[in-house]
Tab-separated table of C-alpha atoms and ligand atoms in Angstrom:
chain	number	residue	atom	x	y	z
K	305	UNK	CA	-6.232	-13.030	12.172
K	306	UNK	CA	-8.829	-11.611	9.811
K	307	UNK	CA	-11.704	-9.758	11.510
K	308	UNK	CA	-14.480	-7.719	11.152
K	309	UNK	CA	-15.751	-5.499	14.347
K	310	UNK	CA	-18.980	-4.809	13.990
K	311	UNK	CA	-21.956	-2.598	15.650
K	312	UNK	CA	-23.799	0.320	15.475
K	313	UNK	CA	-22.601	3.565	15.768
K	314	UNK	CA	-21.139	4.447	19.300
K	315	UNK	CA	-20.833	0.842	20.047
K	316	UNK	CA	-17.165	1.092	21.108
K	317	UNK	CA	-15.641	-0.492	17.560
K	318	UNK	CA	-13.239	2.632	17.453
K	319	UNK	CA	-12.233	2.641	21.480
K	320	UNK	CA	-11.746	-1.621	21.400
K	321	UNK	CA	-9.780	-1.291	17.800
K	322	UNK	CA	-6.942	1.229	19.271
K	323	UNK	CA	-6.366	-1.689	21.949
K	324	UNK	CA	-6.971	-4.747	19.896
K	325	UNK	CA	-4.662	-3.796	17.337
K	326	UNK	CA	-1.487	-3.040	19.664
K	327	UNK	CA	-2.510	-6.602	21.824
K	328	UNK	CA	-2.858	-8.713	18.022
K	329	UNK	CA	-0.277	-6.803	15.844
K	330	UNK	CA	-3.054	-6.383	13.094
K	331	UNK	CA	-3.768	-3.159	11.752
K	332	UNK	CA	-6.988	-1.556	12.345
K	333	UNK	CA	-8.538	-0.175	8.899
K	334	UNK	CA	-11.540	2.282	10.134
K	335	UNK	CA	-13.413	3.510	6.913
K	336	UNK	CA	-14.650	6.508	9.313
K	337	UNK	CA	-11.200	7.454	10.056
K	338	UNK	CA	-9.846	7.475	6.985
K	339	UNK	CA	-12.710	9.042	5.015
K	340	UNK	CA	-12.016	12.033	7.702
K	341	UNK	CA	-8.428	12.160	7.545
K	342	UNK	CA	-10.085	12.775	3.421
K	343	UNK	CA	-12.071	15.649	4.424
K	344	UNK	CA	-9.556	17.319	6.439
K	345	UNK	CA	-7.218	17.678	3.662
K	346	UNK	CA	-9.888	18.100	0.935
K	347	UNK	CA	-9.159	15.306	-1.232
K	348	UNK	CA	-11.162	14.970	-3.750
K	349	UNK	CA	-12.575	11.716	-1.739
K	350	UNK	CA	-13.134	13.806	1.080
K	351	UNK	CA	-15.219	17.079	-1.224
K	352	UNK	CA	-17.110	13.850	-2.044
K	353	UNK	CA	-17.920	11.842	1.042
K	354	UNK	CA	-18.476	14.885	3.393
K	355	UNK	CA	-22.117	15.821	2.773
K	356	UNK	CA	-23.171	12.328	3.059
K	357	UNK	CA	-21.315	12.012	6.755
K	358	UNK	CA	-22.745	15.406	8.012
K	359	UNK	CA	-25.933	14.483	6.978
K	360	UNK	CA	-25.485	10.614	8.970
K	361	UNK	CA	-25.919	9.287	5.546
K	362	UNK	CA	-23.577	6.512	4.107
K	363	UNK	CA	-21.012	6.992	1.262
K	364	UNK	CA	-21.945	5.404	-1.943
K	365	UNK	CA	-20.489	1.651	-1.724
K	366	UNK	CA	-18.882	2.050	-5.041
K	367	UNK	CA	-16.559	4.858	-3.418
K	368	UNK	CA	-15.961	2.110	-0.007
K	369	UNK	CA	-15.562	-0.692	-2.159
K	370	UNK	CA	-12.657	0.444	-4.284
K	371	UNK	CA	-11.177	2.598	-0.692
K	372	UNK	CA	-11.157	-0.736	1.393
K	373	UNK	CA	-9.595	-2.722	-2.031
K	374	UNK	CA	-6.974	-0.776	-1.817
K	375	UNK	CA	-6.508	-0.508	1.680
K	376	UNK	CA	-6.579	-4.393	2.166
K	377	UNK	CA	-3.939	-4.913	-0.550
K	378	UNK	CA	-1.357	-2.614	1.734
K	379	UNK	CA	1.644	-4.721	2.792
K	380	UNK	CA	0.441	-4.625	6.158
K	381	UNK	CA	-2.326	-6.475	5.834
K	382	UNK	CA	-0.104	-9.440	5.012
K	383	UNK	CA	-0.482	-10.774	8.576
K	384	UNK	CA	-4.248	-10.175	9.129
K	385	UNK	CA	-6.656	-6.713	9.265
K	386	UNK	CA	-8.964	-5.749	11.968
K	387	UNK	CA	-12.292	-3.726	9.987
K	388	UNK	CA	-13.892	-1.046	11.820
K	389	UNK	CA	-17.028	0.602	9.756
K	390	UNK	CA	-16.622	-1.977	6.828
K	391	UNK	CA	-18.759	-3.682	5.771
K	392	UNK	CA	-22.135	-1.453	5.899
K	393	UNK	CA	-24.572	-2.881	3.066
K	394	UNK	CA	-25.043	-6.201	1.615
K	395	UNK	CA	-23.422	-5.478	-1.635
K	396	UNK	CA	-20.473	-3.957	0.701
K	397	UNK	CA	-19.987	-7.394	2.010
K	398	UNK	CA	-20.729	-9.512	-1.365
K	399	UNK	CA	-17.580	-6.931	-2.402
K	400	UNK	CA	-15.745	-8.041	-0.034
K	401	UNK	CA	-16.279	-11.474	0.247
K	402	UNK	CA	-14.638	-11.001	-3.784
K	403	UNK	CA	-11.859	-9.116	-2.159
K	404	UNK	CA	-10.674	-11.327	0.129
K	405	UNK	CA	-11.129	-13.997	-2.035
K	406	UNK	CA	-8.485	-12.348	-4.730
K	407	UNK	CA	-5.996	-11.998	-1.557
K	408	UNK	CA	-6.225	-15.082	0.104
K	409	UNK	CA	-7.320	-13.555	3.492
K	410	UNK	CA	-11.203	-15.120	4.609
K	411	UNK	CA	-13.129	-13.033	7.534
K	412	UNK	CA	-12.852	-15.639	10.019
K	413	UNK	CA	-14.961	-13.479	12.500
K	414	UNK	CA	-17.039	-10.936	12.442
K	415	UNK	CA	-17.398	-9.671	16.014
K	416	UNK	CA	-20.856	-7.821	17.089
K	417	UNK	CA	-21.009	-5.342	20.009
K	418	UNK	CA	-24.209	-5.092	21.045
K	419	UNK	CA	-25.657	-1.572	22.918
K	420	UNK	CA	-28.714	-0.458	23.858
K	421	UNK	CA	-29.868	2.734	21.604
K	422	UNK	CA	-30.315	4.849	24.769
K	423	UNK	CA	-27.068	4.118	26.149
K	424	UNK	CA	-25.360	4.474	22.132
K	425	UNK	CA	-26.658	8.182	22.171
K	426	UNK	CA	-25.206	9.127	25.596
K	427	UNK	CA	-22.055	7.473	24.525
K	428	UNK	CA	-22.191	9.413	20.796
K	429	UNK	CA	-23.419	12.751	22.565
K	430	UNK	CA	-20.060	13.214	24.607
K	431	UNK	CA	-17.587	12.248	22.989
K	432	UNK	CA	-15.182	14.503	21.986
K	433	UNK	CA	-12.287	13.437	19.310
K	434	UNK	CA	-9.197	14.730	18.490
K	435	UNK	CA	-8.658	16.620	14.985
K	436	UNK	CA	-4.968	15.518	14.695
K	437	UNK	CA	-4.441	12.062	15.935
K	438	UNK	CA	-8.286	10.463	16.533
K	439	UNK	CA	-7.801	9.293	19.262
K	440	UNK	CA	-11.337	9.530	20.986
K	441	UNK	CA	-12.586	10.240	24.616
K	442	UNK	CA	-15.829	10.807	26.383
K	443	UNK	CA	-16.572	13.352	28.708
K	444	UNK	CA	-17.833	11.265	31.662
K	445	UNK	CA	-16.768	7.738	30.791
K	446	UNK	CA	-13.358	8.604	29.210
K	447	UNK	CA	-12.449	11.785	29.845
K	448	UNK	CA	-9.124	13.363	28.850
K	449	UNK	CA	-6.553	13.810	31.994
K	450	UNK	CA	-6.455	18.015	30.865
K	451	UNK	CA	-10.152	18.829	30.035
K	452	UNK	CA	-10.866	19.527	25.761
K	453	UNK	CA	-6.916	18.286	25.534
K	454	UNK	CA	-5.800	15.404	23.862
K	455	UNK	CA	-3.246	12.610	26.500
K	456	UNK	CA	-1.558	11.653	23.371
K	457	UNK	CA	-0.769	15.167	21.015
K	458	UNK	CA	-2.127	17.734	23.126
K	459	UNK	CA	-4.194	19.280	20.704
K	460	UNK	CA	-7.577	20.643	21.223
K	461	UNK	CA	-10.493	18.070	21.317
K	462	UNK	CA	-13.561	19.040	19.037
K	463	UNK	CA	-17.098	17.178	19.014
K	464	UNK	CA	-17.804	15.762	15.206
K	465	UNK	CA	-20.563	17.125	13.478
K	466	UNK	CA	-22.303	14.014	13.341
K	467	UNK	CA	-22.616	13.508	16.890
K	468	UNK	CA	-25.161	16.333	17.350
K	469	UNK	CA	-27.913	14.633	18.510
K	470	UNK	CA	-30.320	15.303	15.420
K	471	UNK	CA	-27.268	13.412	13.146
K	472	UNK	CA	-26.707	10.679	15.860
K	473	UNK	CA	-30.625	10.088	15.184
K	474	UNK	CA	-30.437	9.706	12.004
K	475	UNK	CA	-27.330	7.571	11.805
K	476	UNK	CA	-29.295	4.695	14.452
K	477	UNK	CA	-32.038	5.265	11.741
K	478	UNK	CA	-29.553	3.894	8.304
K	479	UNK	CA	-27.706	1.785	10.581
K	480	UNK	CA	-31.446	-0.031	11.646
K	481	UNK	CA	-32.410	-0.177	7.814
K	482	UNK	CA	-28.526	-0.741	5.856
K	483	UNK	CA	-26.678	-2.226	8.069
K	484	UNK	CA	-28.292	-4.499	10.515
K	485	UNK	CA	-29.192	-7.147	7.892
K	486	UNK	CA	-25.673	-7.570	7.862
K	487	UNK	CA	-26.336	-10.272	11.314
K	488	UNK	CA	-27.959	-12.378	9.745
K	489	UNK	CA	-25.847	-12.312	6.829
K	490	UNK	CA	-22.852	-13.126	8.654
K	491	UNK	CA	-25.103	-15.070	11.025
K	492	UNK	CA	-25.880	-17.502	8.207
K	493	UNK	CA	-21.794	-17.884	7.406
K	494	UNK	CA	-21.546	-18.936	10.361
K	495	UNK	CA	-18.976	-16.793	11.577
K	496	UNK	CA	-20.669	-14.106	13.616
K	497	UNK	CA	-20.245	-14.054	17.388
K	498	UNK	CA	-21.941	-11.118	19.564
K	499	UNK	CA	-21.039	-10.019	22.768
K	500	UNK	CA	-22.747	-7.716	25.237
K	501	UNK	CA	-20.725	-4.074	24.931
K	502	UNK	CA	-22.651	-2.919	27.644
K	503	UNK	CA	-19.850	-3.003	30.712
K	504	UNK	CA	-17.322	-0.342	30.804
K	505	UNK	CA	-14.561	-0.350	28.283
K	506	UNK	CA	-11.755	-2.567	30.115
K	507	UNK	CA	-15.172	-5.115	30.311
K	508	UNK	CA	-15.987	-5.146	26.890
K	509	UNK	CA	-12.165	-5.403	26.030
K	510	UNK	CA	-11.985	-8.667	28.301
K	511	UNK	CA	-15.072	-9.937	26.458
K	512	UNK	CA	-13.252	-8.830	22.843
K	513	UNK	CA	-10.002	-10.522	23.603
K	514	UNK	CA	-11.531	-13.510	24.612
K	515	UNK	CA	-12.962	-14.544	21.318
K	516	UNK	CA	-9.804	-12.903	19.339
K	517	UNK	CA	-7.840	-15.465	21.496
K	518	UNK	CA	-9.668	-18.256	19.544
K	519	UNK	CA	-8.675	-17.123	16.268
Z	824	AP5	P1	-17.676	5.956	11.506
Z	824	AP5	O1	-16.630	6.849	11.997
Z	824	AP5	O2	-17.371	4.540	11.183
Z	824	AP5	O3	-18.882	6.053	12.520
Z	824	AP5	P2	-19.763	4.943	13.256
Z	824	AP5	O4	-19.837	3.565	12.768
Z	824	AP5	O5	-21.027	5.671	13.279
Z	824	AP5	O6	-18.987	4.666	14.495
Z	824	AP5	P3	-18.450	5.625	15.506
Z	824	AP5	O7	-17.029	5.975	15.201
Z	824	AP5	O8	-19.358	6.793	15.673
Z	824	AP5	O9	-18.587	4.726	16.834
Z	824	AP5	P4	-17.678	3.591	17.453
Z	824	AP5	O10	-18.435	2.328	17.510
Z	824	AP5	O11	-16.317	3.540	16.828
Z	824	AP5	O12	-17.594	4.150	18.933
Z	824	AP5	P5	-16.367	4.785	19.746
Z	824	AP5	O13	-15.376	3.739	20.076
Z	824	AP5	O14	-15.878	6.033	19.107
Z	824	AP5	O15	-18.361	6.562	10.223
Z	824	AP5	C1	-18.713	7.932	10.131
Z	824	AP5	C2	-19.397	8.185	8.801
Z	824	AP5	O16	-18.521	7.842	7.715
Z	824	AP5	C3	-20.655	7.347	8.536
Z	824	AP5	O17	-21.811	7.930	9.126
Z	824	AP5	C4	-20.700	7.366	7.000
Z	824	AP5	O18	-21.175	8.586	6.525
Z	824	AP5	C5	-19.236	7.245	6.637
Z	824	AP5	N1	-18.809	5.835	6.486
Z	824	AP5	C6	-17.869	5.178	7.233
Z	824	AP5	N2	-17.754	3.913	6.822
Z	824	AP5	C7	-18.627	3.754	5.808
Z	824	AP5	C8	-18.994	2.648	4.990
Z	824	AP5	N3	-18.429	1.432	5.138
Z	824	AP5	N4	-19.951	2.836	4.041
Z	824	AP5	C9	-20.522	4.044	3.859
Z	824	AP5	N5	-20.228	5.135	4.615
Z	824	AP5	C10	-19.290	4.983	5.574
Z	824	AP5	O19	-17.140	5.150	21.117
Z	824	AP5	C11	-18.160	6.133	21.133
Z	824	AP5	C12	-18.080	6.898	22.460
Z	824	AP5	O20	-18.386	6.006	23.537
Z	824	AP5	C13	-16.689	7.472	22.785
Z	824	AP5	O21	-16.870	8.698	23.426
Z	824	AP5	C14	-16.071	6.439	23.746
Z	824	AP5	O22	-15.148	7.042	24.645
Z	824	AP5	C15	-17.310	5.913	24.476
Z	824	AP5	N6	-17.192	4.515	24.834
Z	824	AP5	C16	-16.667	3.500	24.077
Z	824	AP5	N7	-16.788	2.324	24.713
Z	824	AP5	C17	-17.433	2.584	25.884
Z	824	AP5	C18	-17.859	1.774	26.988
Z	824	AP5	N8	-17.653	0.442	26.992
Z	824	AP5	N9	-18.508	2.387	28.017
Z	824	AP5	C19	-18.722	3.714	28.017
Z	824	AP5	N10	-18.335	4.540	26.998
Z	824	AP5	C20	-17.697	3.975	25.960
């Protein structure tokens, strides 16, 4: 199953992906995730992409393209991926439309979660994430069972720096003017399919699964 979960930031991609990928046996490859696992142990990747995520800007796509080329040829992609944060820009997509062609693996669907902007800050504003494992919660719709502790490590949960609400602005604002065009890109393949990620997350899950079933 190849698929690409897509949506603006604080959508739910992340939170869906953790489940999805346990349910479908597909991996879930989260540029976001692993471009901070890069800046918390200062790769050279990370000294690079850091200012551009405080700042809600994107990462060059020359630095993405080659990261998710890579990542994609990883033997456990062999059965199928699940994309989270990828693609972002046209030429992100054209690259991977090349990509996938080289492997043999076609998106088959690109799934859209669609969220109102108000509702996408509250969600951004309080969530807190954990530094060592990522897993991610939110302080009134998914809170931890011990308050500022992560269920699954136990470590202390932090907020990221781009979910300050001046950053979170900014982020809606690239995502409005980079990313967005992306619908109708995928719209025009034919393979795009959006669903309403407005319910709670067991909802939106439901609605997720149900067109991952088809696949
Ligand atoms: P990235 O980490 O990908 O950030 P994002 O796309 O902005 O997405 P988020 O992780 O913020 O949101 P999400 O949709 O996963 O929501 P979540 O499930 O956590 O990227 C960060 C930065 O890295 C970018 O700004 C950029 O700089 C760089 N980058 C990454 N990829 C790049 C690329 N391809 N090109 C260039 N640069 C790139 O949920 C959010 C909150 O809501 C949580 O608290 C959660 O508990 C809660 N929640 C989730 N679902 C629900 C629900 N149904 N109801 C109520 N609350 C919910």
């Amino acid at each position: 199953m190849n698929v690409v979960l897509f949506g603006p930031p604080g959508a739910g991609k992340g939170t869906q992906a953790k489940e999805l990928t346990k349910k479908y046996g597909i991996p879930h490859i989260s540029t976001g995730d692993i471009l901070r696992a890069n800046v918390r142990d200062a790769t050279e990747l990370g000294k690079e992409a850091k200012g551009y995520m405080d700042r809600g800007e994107l990462v060059p796509d020359t630095v993405l393209i080659g990261l998710i080329r890579n990542r994609l040829n990883e033997a456990d992609c062999v059965d199928g991926y699940l994309l989270d944060g990828y693609p972002r820009t046209i030429p992100q997509a054209d690259a991977l439309d090349g990509i996938l062609r080289e492997i043999g693996k076609p998106l088959e669907v690109v799934i859209n979660i669609d969220v109102s902007d108000d509702n996408l800050v509250e969600r951004l504003s309080g969530r807190r994430t954990c530094p060592n494992c990522g897993e991610s919660y939110h302080i009134v719709f998914n809170p931890p069972e011990k308050q500022g502790i992560c269920n699954v490590c136990g470590s202390q949960l932090y907020q990221r720096d781009d979910d300050r609400e001046e950053v979170i602005r900014q982020r809606l604002t690239v995502y409005n003017q980079k990313t967005k065009p992306l619908i109708d890109y995928y719209g025009k393949a034919g393979i795009l399919v959006n669903i309403d990620g407005s319910g709670n997350v067991d909802e939106v899950f439901q609605t997720v699964s149900g067109v991952m079933d088809k696949y």
